[in-house]
Amino acid sequence: MSKRILCTCEDVTVEEFRKAHHDGFTEMESLKRFTGVGTGFCQGKGCLCEAATELARLRGIDPSAIPLTNIRPPTRPLTFGELAGLDLPPLMEELERTAGTNGDAEVTP
Amino acid sequence: MSDSTVTIFFEGRAVAARAGTSVAAALWEHGVAALSHSPKYGRPRGVKCARGHCMNCLMRIDGVPNVRACLTQVADGMRVGRQDSGAPYGAPMQKVLDKGGHLFPVGFYYKWFTKPSALSRMFMSGLRPLTGVGRLPEPAAWADHGDTPPARDLGHIETLVIGAGIAGMGEALAADGEVMLVDDSLRCGGQRRAAFDLVTESAADVLNGLEHLAALRARLENLAARVEAEPRIEVRTGTTVVGAWQPDMLLLEDSEGLAVVRARHICWAAGALDAAPLFDDNDRPGLIGPRALYRLLARDGLDLAGRATLVAGRGFDAVLSAALLHTAGAKVTVALEPGRTGDPALLATANRLGWSLHTGQTIAAAHAQNDRLASVSLASTDGGTTEVPCDLAVIATRAKPAYDLAYQLGVDLVLDPERGGYVPRGADLGRLETTTPAGVGLIVAGEAAGLSPEALLQEVSA
Amino acid sequence: MIPLPSGPVPYQADAVIIGGGVNGLAVAYELSKRGVKDIVVLEKAYLGSGSTGRCGGGIRQQWTTEANIRLAQESVTAYENLASELGLQTFFRQGGYLMVTDNEAHLEGLRKAAALQNRCHVPTEYLQPQECLKIAPNLDITNIKGATFCPKDGTAYPFSVVWGYARACQRRGVKIFIRTELNDVKLEGDRVTGVSTSRGDIATPLLINCAGPWARTLAAKVGVELPNRQERHEIMVSESCKPFLDPMVISISNGIYFSQSMRGEIVGGIGDPDEPSWERPDQFDTRSQLRFAVRFAKALIGYYPPARAMRMMRQWAGMYDVTPDHRPILGGVEGLDGYQHICGFSGHGFMLAPMAAARMAQMITSGEPDEIIASLSLARFANGDVEADAFVVG
Ligand SMILES: Cc1cc2nc3c(=O)[nH]c(=O)nc-3n(C[C@H](O)[C@H](O)[C@H](O)COP(=O)(O)OP(=O)(O)OC[C@H]3O[C@@H](n4cnc5c(N)ncnc54)[C@H](O)[C@@H]3O)c2cc1C
Ligand code: FES
């Protein structure tokens, strides 16, 4: 069956994305969680722009009005073995606790 | 690229591979384009980005699941295999879904078999074996692992430039004080420079008359020579930035593992990611972008002699891809996007080198046979369609500015499909200078700031 | 699902619920089931955008206080039937919770808790380290001194629970407004009479505060001071893998918890003793710390060595709304009519939501007092009537 794949990691077609929008998932935040777009191994590198552009088209709004969803570190998966190797005492102590120290906390998109 | 060979075992069969090449390239040459199967529809997937960004090449290698075959060098005795769907009914069910997917409501696994509770439970236990990709690593991969080598702390540096392409090298030269310039390719100048090297080493005359390309190359060489001669600049190739954490912590990964670094100034000049246009069966093994091609040829030495190849798209990267494919001994067809007629020099080159050239074309569909690309259908502006048989197609449409690290560093990004994707707000002139919440000076430059490579060249030469 | 609103909020409602998290939507559903007609739910961002969408989805009955055990136990029964009740899969899977400790001093507490849970008919077993391997193969038991296991505990996918409640609400005529913020509460004397929102005013005799980590800010608008602190907690997912781990493993000695989701990912977090609590919601900082990734990786490998060769995919953070005894605040406030709390859940508001909501709705509609709600009232802090739960992890 021929398919236009929007998100290869989660196997989401353009059609499915549109149907999910039709089901009432009208924002990237919920579309992403419902269809899986952007949540797979590539973390959206392969599909986030494309999906957001499609959503703008579906909603008939300017693409710039579609907010970007959070992009969490790491940007490439790292083994727990490698991460555990980062337990460098000076570094761990130095890690700053940013609580309440700045006014630009992340906003919920 | 070394001439010695090693033997890897692909699903039990011995496969000879050139030492130094990647598992993905070795298997492709061996006739295996499908490295994995997609999770829901079981569709064959092959190498796509060749730089660890997607998941198409996740394989089980030496007992470890989900290893990226495009980043893994072959080694003697290495065991490589595709990962299965997890249950005997997995593959047949994927077929049903693939064939009849349009009959299922979207997210049917949320909506079906919810009632009564007993059925819902049965559905869940039937579903579970199909979830996930790859089986647990085998004990040898973790049991006697000893202690993981500690990561390195590179401390605080003055300036970190991420991406050693035209923009990154330019920024590194312009910065004050000590600079660390990192790039995930193996060459200062990035993958394009490595690609040019390959072309000029073996068939310099390919570039004759292609003035834009020659100018790009001259620019790259000039900047690289200056960077390499500059003692202030430490170049680290084969180094990928793998994330930014609060408040200003960056992690680098290279052949020795992870390293933490903090910088007073950061320049994000990581270029762009290959585009992923949406046409029918756009996920077929053998469809790649120019950046992937540069890596597969310059880094892995992929053997394409005699293969039928197609380059579709526009701009520098389309032409450079065609030149590279030609150099590699492939048969080349070039299909330029509508609005891109190709300059006379390109037409002359195509003529001279025997490329077949189509203009005003967009890709309508890809077709596979035996789990690998067989042909690509082009639709022309006048309504006609052309079917181009090919083993490999390079899609060189407008690339997407690299954005993930910019986001993590606190850059406000805005979606602009005209410029390929997410671009920093306020970088209308192709460069943004700002300060992060943690007080780090931040520059976004080059293709990462939304410039096309053509505009970048003008910008830099101006 | 719930589309973006296209007009103003209704000018009047029988109940206004603040918060489109699991608690707000569950109580809206339970109220509508009990015949309350005009219900409006307000959510300032998207459904599940608060703690709910950031949580680990763990559901356990292994607690040390009877109120928590009973709420959790009733909630597990509710979760067992929730997919069928709401008509949407919740991906609730009862792989059990394996609660381990490396600390001899905890063993007595684990035994006692298991006994109390057994008295409440929760089938918890006390296990020797060796026996853990039957439940979680490949676990490294070198440092484990003892454990308890309840096979009826499990995990669910927070977003599908939220959507399930939202859809069921919608079918019953509940009006859910996303991207709509409560700005102010109107009081007349000692009663709530309405709210003003970013999409207009609503007159209402009943306001329910399900605002999660923002509950304290909202309570302040009606002059109620909550003792809740807000704490950042970080959590992560790994790349996905075929099923290899059935239970949620949770350590009361170092605070790590991890399980395998129905997508095959390891989902887990670890508490950080140095995590400060924050006073102002505009300071909630849920950006990612490398320190968390490193601490989690070390602790994970410590209990589950195969993870050495597995990969972390992404980390994120959310806020806990923490009360002095780590137990929720349910019910109203003496001397203020038309105002109710469902908040202060610390790290366990997802698992307690179905029953907290059902009991609250029952109490509100019947006017009959509820013994558990009474034991969890705000007044308990003033009365000094607090019994902290010892099994607070994560
Ligand atoms: C990392 C982490 C892991 C966790 N793991 C678990 C777990 O395994 N098991 C478990 O049971 N619990 C867990 N929890 C706790 C659990 O997530 C919470 O207790 C629970 O989700 C609370 O749900 P809620 O509906 O009360 O609040 P929330 O989900 O926070 O919902 C409150 C909503 O109110 C909205 N709101 C606030 N103010 C306003 C306003 N003025 N106007 C309009 N809307 C407003 C917010 O936007 C938000 O969506 C975890 C929490 C975290 C952070
Ligand atoms: S990650 Fe290997 S091809 Fe993309």
PDB file of N, CA and C in Angstrom, chain C residues 18-93:
ATOM      1  N   ILE C  18     -10.973  24.173  37.853  1.00  0.00           N
ATOM      2  CA  ILE C  18      -9.741  24.746  37.306  1.00  0.00           C
ATOM      3  C   ILE C  18      -8.712  23.635  37.184  1.00  0.00           C
ATOM      4  N   GLY C  19      -8.274  23.405  35.956  1.00  0.00           N
ATOM      5  CA  GLY C  19      -7.220  22.430  35.720  1.00  0.00           C
ATOM      6  C   GLY C  19      -7.666  21.293  34.817  1.00  0.00           C
ATOM      7  N   GLY C  20      -7.028  21.207  33.653  1.00  0.00           N
ATOM      8  CA  GLY C  20      -7.289  20.105  32.720  1.00  0.00           C
ATOM      9  C   GLY C  20      -6.251  19.017  32.879  1.00  0.00           C
ATOM     10  N   GLY C  21      -5.917  18.705  34.136  1.00  0.00           N
ATOM     11  CA  GLY C  21      -5.074  17.543  34.417  1.00  0.00           C
ATOM     12  C   GLY C  21      -5.968  16.374  34.775  1.00  0.00           C
ATOM     13  N   VAL C  22      -5.354  15.305  35.239  1.00  0.00           N
ATOM     14  CA  VAL C  22      -6.154  14.110  35.511  1.00  0.00           C
ATOM     15  C   VAL C  22      -7.192  14.390  36.603  1.00  0.00           C
ATOM     16  N   ASN C  23      -6.834  15.184  37.604  1.00  0.00           N
ATOM     17  CA  ASN C  23      -7.781  15.397  38.695  1.00  0.00           C
ATOM     18  C   ASN C  23      -8.967  16.262  38.284  1.00  0.00           C
ATOM     19  N   GLY C  24      -8.712  17.344  37.559  1.00  0.00           N
ATOM     20  CA  GLY C  24      -9.800  18.209  37.128  1.00  0.00           C
ATOM     21  C   GLY C  24     -10.782  17.475  36.237  1.00  0.00           C
ATOM     22  N   LEU C  25     -10.249  16.716  35.286  1.00  0.00           N
ATOM     23  CA  LEU C  25     -11.121  16.028  34.336  1.00  0.00           C
ATOM     24  C   LEU C  25     -11.858  14.873  35.020  1.00  0.00           C
ATOM     25  N   ALA C  26     -11.171  14.177  35.930  1.00  0.00           N
ATOM     26  CA  ALA C  26     -11.826  13.063  36.615  1.00  0.00           C
ATOM     27  C   ALA C  26     -12.970  13.573  37.476  1.00  0.00           C
ATOM     28  N   VAL C  27     -12.773  14.683  38.171  1.00  0.00           N
ATOM     29  CA  VAL C  27     -13.857  15.158  39.035  1.00  0.00           C
ATOM     30  C   VAL C  27     -14.998  15.725  38.185  1.00  0.00           C
ATOM     31  N   ALA C  28     -14.666  16.315  37.050  1.00  0.00           N
ATOM     32  CA  ALA C  28     -15.726  16.789  36.157  1.00  0.00           C
ATOM     33  C   ALA C  28     -16.579  15.604  35.702  1.00  0.00           C
ATOM     34  N   TYR C  29     -15.904  14.540  35.343  1.00  0.00           N
ATOM     35  CA  TYR C  29     -16.608  13.340  34.890  1.00  0.00           C
ATOM     36  C   TYR C  29     -17.482  12.763  35.998  1.00  0.00           C
ATOM     37  N   GLU C  30     -16.906  12.642  37.190  1.00  0.00           N
ATOM     38  CA  GLU C  30     -17.656  12.036  38.291  1.00  0.00           C
ATOM     39  C   GLU C  30     -18.852  12.905  38.696  1.00  0.00           C
ATOM     40  N   LEU C  31     -18.696  14.219  38.646  1.00  0.00           N
ATOM     41  CA  LEU C  31     -19.817  15.099  38.966  1.00  0.00           C
ATOM     42  C   LEU C  31     -20.919  14.945  37.925  1.00  0.00           C
ATOM     43  N   SER C  32     -20.517  14.881  36.665  1.00  0.00           N
ATOM     44  CA  SER C  32     -21.537  14.796  35.617  1.00  0.00           C
ATOM     45  C   SER C  32     -22.272  13.462  35.723  1.00  0.00           C
ATOM     46  N   LYS C  33     -21.525  12.419  36.095  1.00  0.00           N
ATOM     47  CA  LYS C  33     -22.164  11.114  36.286  1.00  0.00           C
ATOM     48  C   LYS C  33     -23.214  11.165  37.390  1.00  0.00           C
ATOM     49  N   ARG C  34     -22.975  12.064  38.341  1.00  0.00           N
ATOM     50  CA  ARG C  34     -23.906  12.162  39.461  1.00  0.00           C
ATOM     51  C   ARG C  34     -24.939  13.247  39.230  1.00  0.00           C
ATOM     52  N   GLY C  35     -25.067  13.665  37.986  1.00  0.00           N
ATOM     53  CA  GLY C  35     -26.196  14.513  37.633  1.00  0.00           C
ATOM     54  C   GLY C  35     -25.940  16.011  37.630  1.00  0.00           C
ATOM     55  N   VAL C  36     -24.719  16.445  37.945  1.00  0.00           N
ATOM     56  CA  VAL C  36     -24.468  17.885  37.861  1.00  0.00           C
ATOM     57  C   VAL C  36     -24.475  18.276  36.383  1.00  0.00           C
ATOM     58  N   LYS C  37     -25.196  19.335  36.055  1.00  0.00           N
ATOM     59  CA  LYS C  37     -25.442  19.625  34.648  1.00  0.00           C
ATOM     60  C   LYS C  37     -24.380  20.504  33.980  1.00  0.00           C
ATOM     61  N   ASP C  38     -24.362  21.744  34.345  1.00  0.00           N
ATOM     62  CA  ASP C  38     -23.495  22.676  33.617  1.00  0.00           C
ATOM     63  C   ASP C  38     -22.121  22.747  34.261  1.00  0.00           C
ATOM     64  N   ILE C  39     -21.227  21.945  33.733  1.00  0.00           N
ATOM     65  CA  ILE C  39     -19.877  21.925  34.289  1.00  0.00           C
ATOM     66  C   ILE C  39     -18.911  22.522  33.275  1.00  0.00           C
ATOM     67  N   VAL C  40     -18.047  23.401  33.754  1.00  0.00           N
ATOM     68  CA  VAL C  40     -17.023  23.983  32.882  1.00  0.00           C
ATOM     69  C   VAL C  40     -15.648  23.646  33.454  1.00  0.00           C
ATOM     70  N   VAL C  41     -14.764  23.141  32.594  1.00  0.00           N
ATOM     71  CA  VAL C  41     -13.379  22.903  33.000  1.00  0.00           C
ATOM     72  C   VAL C  41     -12.505  23.916  32.276  1.00  0.00           C
ATOM     73  N   LEU C  42     -11.660  24.591  33.019  1.00  0.00           N
ATOM     74  CA  LEU C  42     -10.757  25.573  32.397  1.00  0.00           C
ATOM     75  C   LEU C  42      -9.321  25.057  32.468  1.00  0.00           C
ATOM     76  N   GLU C  43      -8.658  25.130  31.357  1.00  0.00           N
ATOM     77  CA  GLU C  43      -7.252  24.721  31.300  1.00  0.00           C
ATOM     78  C   GLU C  43      -6.464  25.800  30.575  1.00  0.00           C
ATOM     79  N   LYS C  44      -5.440  26.333  31.250  1.00  0.00           N
ATOM     80  CA  LYS C  44      -4.748  27.481  30.661  1.00  0.00           C
ATOM     81  C   LYS C  44      -3.880  27.106  29.465  1.00  0.00           C
ATOM     82  N   ALA C  45      -3.386  25.857  29.410  1.00  0.00           N
ATOM     83  CA  ALA C  45      -2.579  25.451  28.245  1.00  0.00           C
ATOM     84  C   ALA C  45      -3.320  24.329  27.508  1.00  0.00           C
ATOM     85  N   TYR C  46      -2.764  23.147  27.477  1.00  0.00           N
ATOM     86  CA  TYR C  46      -3.465  22.036  26.818  1.00  0.00           C
ATOM     87  C   TYR C  46      -3.724  20.940  27.849  1.00  0.00           C
ATOM     88  N   LEU C  47      -4.568  19.986  27.539  1.00  0.00           N
ATOM     89  CA  LEU C  47      -4.917  18.947  28.514  1.00  0.00           C
ATOM     90  C   LEU C  47      -3.677  18.128  28.869  1.00  0.00           C
ATOM     91  N   GLY C  48      -3.432  17.998  30.140  1.00  0.00           N
ATOM     92  CA  GLY C  48      -2.272  17.223  30.580  1.00  0.00           C
ATOM     93  C   GLY C  48      -0.984  18.024  30.610  1.00  0.00           C
ATOM     94  N   SER C  49      -1.076  19.331  30.385  1.00  0.00           N
ATOM     95  CA  SER C  49       0.148  20.136  30.303  1.00  0.00           C
ATOM     96  C   SER C  49       0.795  20.370  31.665  1.00  0.00           C
ATOM     97  N   GLY C  50       0.072  20.138  32.730  1.00  0.00           N
ATOM     98  CA  GLY C  50       0.636  20.325  34.069  1.00  0.00           C
ATOM     99  C   GLY C  50       1.452  19.120  34.476  1.00  0.00           C
ATOM    100  N   SER C  51       1.325  18.720  35.739  1.00  0.00           N
ATOM    101  CA  SER C  51       2.107  17.579  36.216  1.00  0.00           C
ATOM    102  C   SER C  51       1.695  16.300  35.512  1.00  0.00           C
ATOM    103  N   THR C  52       0.414  16.194  35.190  1.00  0.00           N
ATOM    104  CA  THR C  52      -0.076  14.919  34.681  1.00  0.00           C
ATOM    105  C   THR C  52       0.695  14.451  33.462  1.00  0.00           C
ATOM    106  N   GLY C  53       0.882  15.345  32.500  1.00  0.00           N
ATOM    107  CA  GLY C  53       1.558  14.958  31.275  1.00  0.00           C
ATOM    108  C   GLY C  53       3.037  14.723  31.464  1.00  0.00           C
ATOM    109  N   ARG C  54       3.553  15.062  32.607  1.00  0.00           N
ATOM    110  CA  ARG C  54       4.991  14.901  32.825  1.00  0.00           C
ATOM    111  C   ARG C  54       5.284  13.733  33.749  1.00  0.00           C
ATOM    112  N   CYS C  55       4.220  13.055  34.186  1.00  0.00           N
ATOM    113  CA  CYS C  55       4.446  12.089  35.264  1.00  0.00           C
ATOM    114  C   CYS C  55       4.812  10.711  34.747  1.00  0.00           C
ATOM    115  N   GLY C  56       5.215   9.856  35.674  1.00  0.00           N
ATOM    116  CA  GLY C  56       5.689   8.521  35.335  1.00  0.00           C
ATOM    117  C   GLY C  56       4.572   7.516  35.130  1.00  0.00           C
ATOM    118  N   GLY C  57       3.344   7.892  35.452  1.00  0.00           N
ATOM    119  CA  GLY C  57       2.211   6.995  35.219  1.00  0.00           C
ATOM    120  C   GLY C  57       2.137   5.813  36.159  1.00  0.00           C
ATOM    121  N   GLY C  58       2.881   5.863  37.257  1.00  0.00           N
ATOM    122  CA  GLY C  58       2.910   4.736  38.192  1.00  0.00           C
ATOM    123  C   GLY C  58       1.686   4.727  39.101  1.00  0.00           C
ATOM    124  N   ILE C  59       1.197   3.514  39.378  1.00  0.00           N
ATOM    125  CA  ILE C  59      -0.001   3.350  40.199  1.00  0.00           C
ATOM    126  C   ILE C  59       0.277   2.240  41.203  1.00  0.00           C
ATOM    127  N   ARG C  60       0.387   2.583  42.472  1.00  0.00           N
ATOM    128  CA  ARG C  60       0.730   1.560  43.460  1.00  0.00           C
ATOM    129  C   ARG C  60      -0.123   1.672  44.709  1.00  0.00           C
ATOM    130  N   GLN C  61      -0.228   0.549  45.397  1.00  0.00           N
ATOM    131  CA  GLN C  61      -1.007   0.517  46.634  1.00  0.00           C
ATOM    132  C   GLN C  61      -0.115   0.344  47.842  1.00  0.00           C
ATOM    133  N   GLN C  62       1.195   0.338  47.595  1.00  0.00           N
ATOM    134  CA  GLN C  62       2.110   0.115  48.713  1.00  0.00           C
ATOM    135  C   GLN C  62       2.422   1.428  49.404  1.00  0.00           C
ATOM    136  N   TRP C  63       1.625   1.718  50.424  1.00  0.00           N
ATOM    137  CA  TRP C  63       1.795   2.936  51.214  1.00  0.00           C
ATOM    138  C   TRP C  63       1.858   2.565  52.678  1.00  0.00           C
ATOM    139  N   THR C  64       2.156   3.543  53.508  1.00  0.00           N
ATOM    140  CA  THR C  64       2.250   3.241  54.936  1.00  0.00           C
ATOM    141  C   THR C  64       1.127   3.884  55.748  1.00  0.00           C
ATOM    142  N   THR C  65       0.262   4.648  55.083  1.00  0.00           N
ATOM    143  CA  THR C  65      -0.889   5.188  55.812  1.00  0.00           C
ATOM    144  C   THR C  65      -2.161   4.607  55.215  1.00  0.00           C
ATOM    145  N   GLU C  66      -3.135   4.392  56.087  1.00  0.00           N
ATOM    146  CA  GLU C  66      -4.332   3.706  55.622  1.00  0.00           C
ATOM    147  C   GLU C  66      -5.107   4.525  54.595  1.00  0.00           C
ATOM    148  N   ALA C  67      -5.145   5.849  54.772  1.00  0.00           N
ATOM    149  CA  ALA C  67      -5.896   6.675  53.824  1.00  0.00           C
ATOM    150  C   ALA C  67      -5.300   6.532  52.423  1.00  0.00           C
ATOM    151  N   ASN C  68      -3.969   6.601  52.332  1.00  0.00           N
ATOM    152  CA  ASN C  68      -3.330   6.444  51.019  1.00  0.00           C
ATOM    153  C   ASN C  68      -3.575   5.053  50.452  1.00  0.00           C
ATOM    154  N   ILE C  69      -3.441   4.028  51.295  1.00  0.00           N
ATOM    155  CA  ILE C  69      -3.648   2.660  50.814  1.00  0.00           C
ATOM    156  C   ILE C  69      -5.062   2.516  50.276  1.00  0.00           C
ATOM    157  N   ARG C  70      -6.018   3.011  51.030  1.00  0.00           N
ATOM    158  CA  ARG C  70      -7.402   2.802  50.599  1.00  0.00           C
ATOM    159  C   ARG C  70      -7.746   3.574  49.343  1.00  0.00           C
ATOM    160  N   LEU C  71      -7.274   4.832  49.255  1.00  0.00           N
ATOM    161  CA  LEU C  71      -7.522   5.610  48.025  1.00  0.00           C
ATOM    162  C   LEU C  71      -6.870   4.915  46.828  1.00  0.00           C
ATOM    163  N   ALA C  72      -5.644   4.451  47.032  1.00  0.00           N
ATOM    164  CA  ALA C  72      -4.917   3.818  45.929  1.00  0.00           C
ATOM    165  C   ALA C  72      -5.579   2.514  45.533  1.00  0.00           C
ATOM    166  N   GLN C  73      -6.006   1.768  46.542  1.00  0.00           N
ATOM    167  CA  GLN C  73      -6.638   0.488  46.282  1.00  0.00           C
ATOM    168  C   GLN C  73      -7.922   0.675  45.471  1.00  0.00           C
ATOM    169  N   GLU C  74      -8.727   1.630  45.891  1.00  0.00           N
ATOM    170  CA  GLU C  74      -9.961   1.893  45.150  1.00  0.00           C
ATOM    171  C   GLU C  74      -9.622   2.404  43.749  1.00  0.00           C
ATOM    172  N   SER C  75      -8.543   3.184  43.653  1.00  0.00           N
ATOM    173  CA  SER C  75      -8.156   3.709  42.344  1.00  0.00           C
ATOM    174  C   SER C  75      -7.702   2.591  41.413  1.00  0.00           C
ATOM    175  N   VAL C  76      -7.007   1.594  41.964  1.00  0.00           N
ATOM    176  CA  VAL C  76      -6.567   0.485  41.125  1.00  0.00           C
ATOM    177  C   VAL C  76      -7.783  -0.238  40.552  1.00  0.00           C
ATOM    178  N   THR C  77      -8.793  -0.455  41.400  1.00  0.00           N
ATOM    179  CA  THR C  77     -10.021  -1.069  40.893  1.00  0.00           C
ATOM    180  C   THR C  77     -10.613  -0.195  39.790  1.00  0.00           C
ATOM    181  N   ALA C  78     -10.590   1.104  40.010  1.00  0.00           N
ATOM    182  CA  ALA C  78     -11.107   2.001  38.975  1.00  0.00           C
ATOM    183  C   ALA C  78     -10.262   1.900  37.710  1.00  0.00           C
ATOM    184  N   TYR C  79      -8.941   1.906  37.850  1.00  0.00           N
ATOM    185  CA  TYR C  79      -8.068   1.821  36.671  1.00  0.00           C
ATOM    186  C   TYR C  79      -8.285   0.509  35.919  1.00  0.00           C
ATOM    187  N   GLU C  80      -8.580  -0.568  36.663  1.00  0.00           N
ATOM    188  CA  GLU C  80      -8.799  -1.852  35.984  1.00  0.00           C
ATOM    189  C   GLU C  80      -9.968  -1.765  35.010  1.00  0.00           C
ATOM    190  N   ASN C  81     -10.909  -0.886  35.308  1.00  0.00           N
ATOM    191  CA  ASN C  81     -12.095  -0.798  34.449  1.00  0.00           C
ATOM    192  C   ASN C  81     -12.211   0.521  33.699  1.00  0.00           C
ATOM    193  N   LEU C  82     -11.158   1.333  33.802  1.00  0.00           N
ATOM    194  CA  LEU C  82     -11.276   2.696  33.277  1.00  0.00           C
ATOM    195  C   LEU C  82     -11.381   2.727  31.747  1.00  0.00           C
ATOM    196  N   ALA C  83     -10.608   1.875  31.071  1.00  0.00           N
ATOM    197  CA  ALA C  83     -10.654   1.867  29.611  1.00  0.00           C
ATOM    198  C   ALA C  83     -12.074   1.565  29.157  1.00  0.00           C
ATOM    199  N   SER C  84     -12.675   0.596  29.788  1.00  0.00           N
ATOM    200  CA  SER C  84     -14.014   0.215  29.387  1.00  0.00           C
ATOM    201  C   SER C  84     -15.020   1.299  29.773  1.00  0.00           C
ATOM    202  N   GLU C  85     -14.805   1.917  30.915  1.00  0.00           N
ATOM    203  CA  GLU C  85     -15.736   2.971  31.336  1.00  0.00           C
ATOM    204  C   GLU C  85     -15.628   4.207  30.436  1.00  0.00           C
ATOM    205  N   LEU C  86     -14.400   4.566  30.079  1.00  0.00           N
ATOM    206  CA  LEU C  86     -14.215   5.814  29.323  1.00  0.00           C
ATOM    207  C   LEU C  86     -14.228   5.590  27.820  1.00  0.00           C
ATOM    208  N   GLY C  87     -14.059   4.350  27.388  1.00  0.00           N
ATOM    209  CA  GLY C  87     -14.066   4.067  25.958  1.00  0.00           C
ATOM    210  C   GLY C  87     -12.765   4.433  25.269  1.00  0.00           C
ATOM    211  N   LEU C  88     -11.690   4.494  26.016  1.00  0.00           N
ATOM    212  CA  LEU C  88     -10.386   4.756  25.416  1.00  0.00           C
ATOM    213  C   LEU C  88      -9.355   3.935  26.184  1.00  0.00           C
ATOM    214  N   GLN C  89      -8.431   3.307  25.462  1.00  0.00           N
ATOM    215  CA  GLN C  89      -7.408   2.536  26.162  1.00  0.00           C
ATOM    216  C   GLN C  89      -6.618   3.458  27.083  1.00  0.00           C
ATOM    217  N   THR C  90      -6.313   2.956  28.265  1.00  0.00           N
ATOM    218  CA  THR C  90      -5.486   3.742  29.184  1.00  0.00           C
ATOM    219  C   THR C  90      -4.069   3.174  29.227  1.00  0.00           C
ATOM    220  N   PHE C  91      -3.880   2.027  28.571  1.00  0.00           N
ATOM    221  CA  PHE C  91      -2.602   1.313  28.599  1.00  0.00           C
ATOM    222  C   PHE C  91      -2.185   0.991  30.030  1.00  0.00           C
ATOM    223  N   PHE C  92      -3.202   0.731  30.863  1.00  0.00           N
ATOM    224  CA  PHE C  92      -2.945   0.308  32.246  1.00  0.00           C
ATOM    225  C   PHE C  92      -2.456  -1.135  32.207  1.00  0.00           C
ATOM    226  N   ARG C  93      -1.285  -1.347  32.738  1.00  0.00           N
ATOM    227  CA  ARG C  93      -0.707  -2.688  32.737  1.00  0.00           C
ATOM    228  C   ARG C  93      -0.259  -3.021  34.152  1.00  0.00           C
TER     229      ARG C  93
END
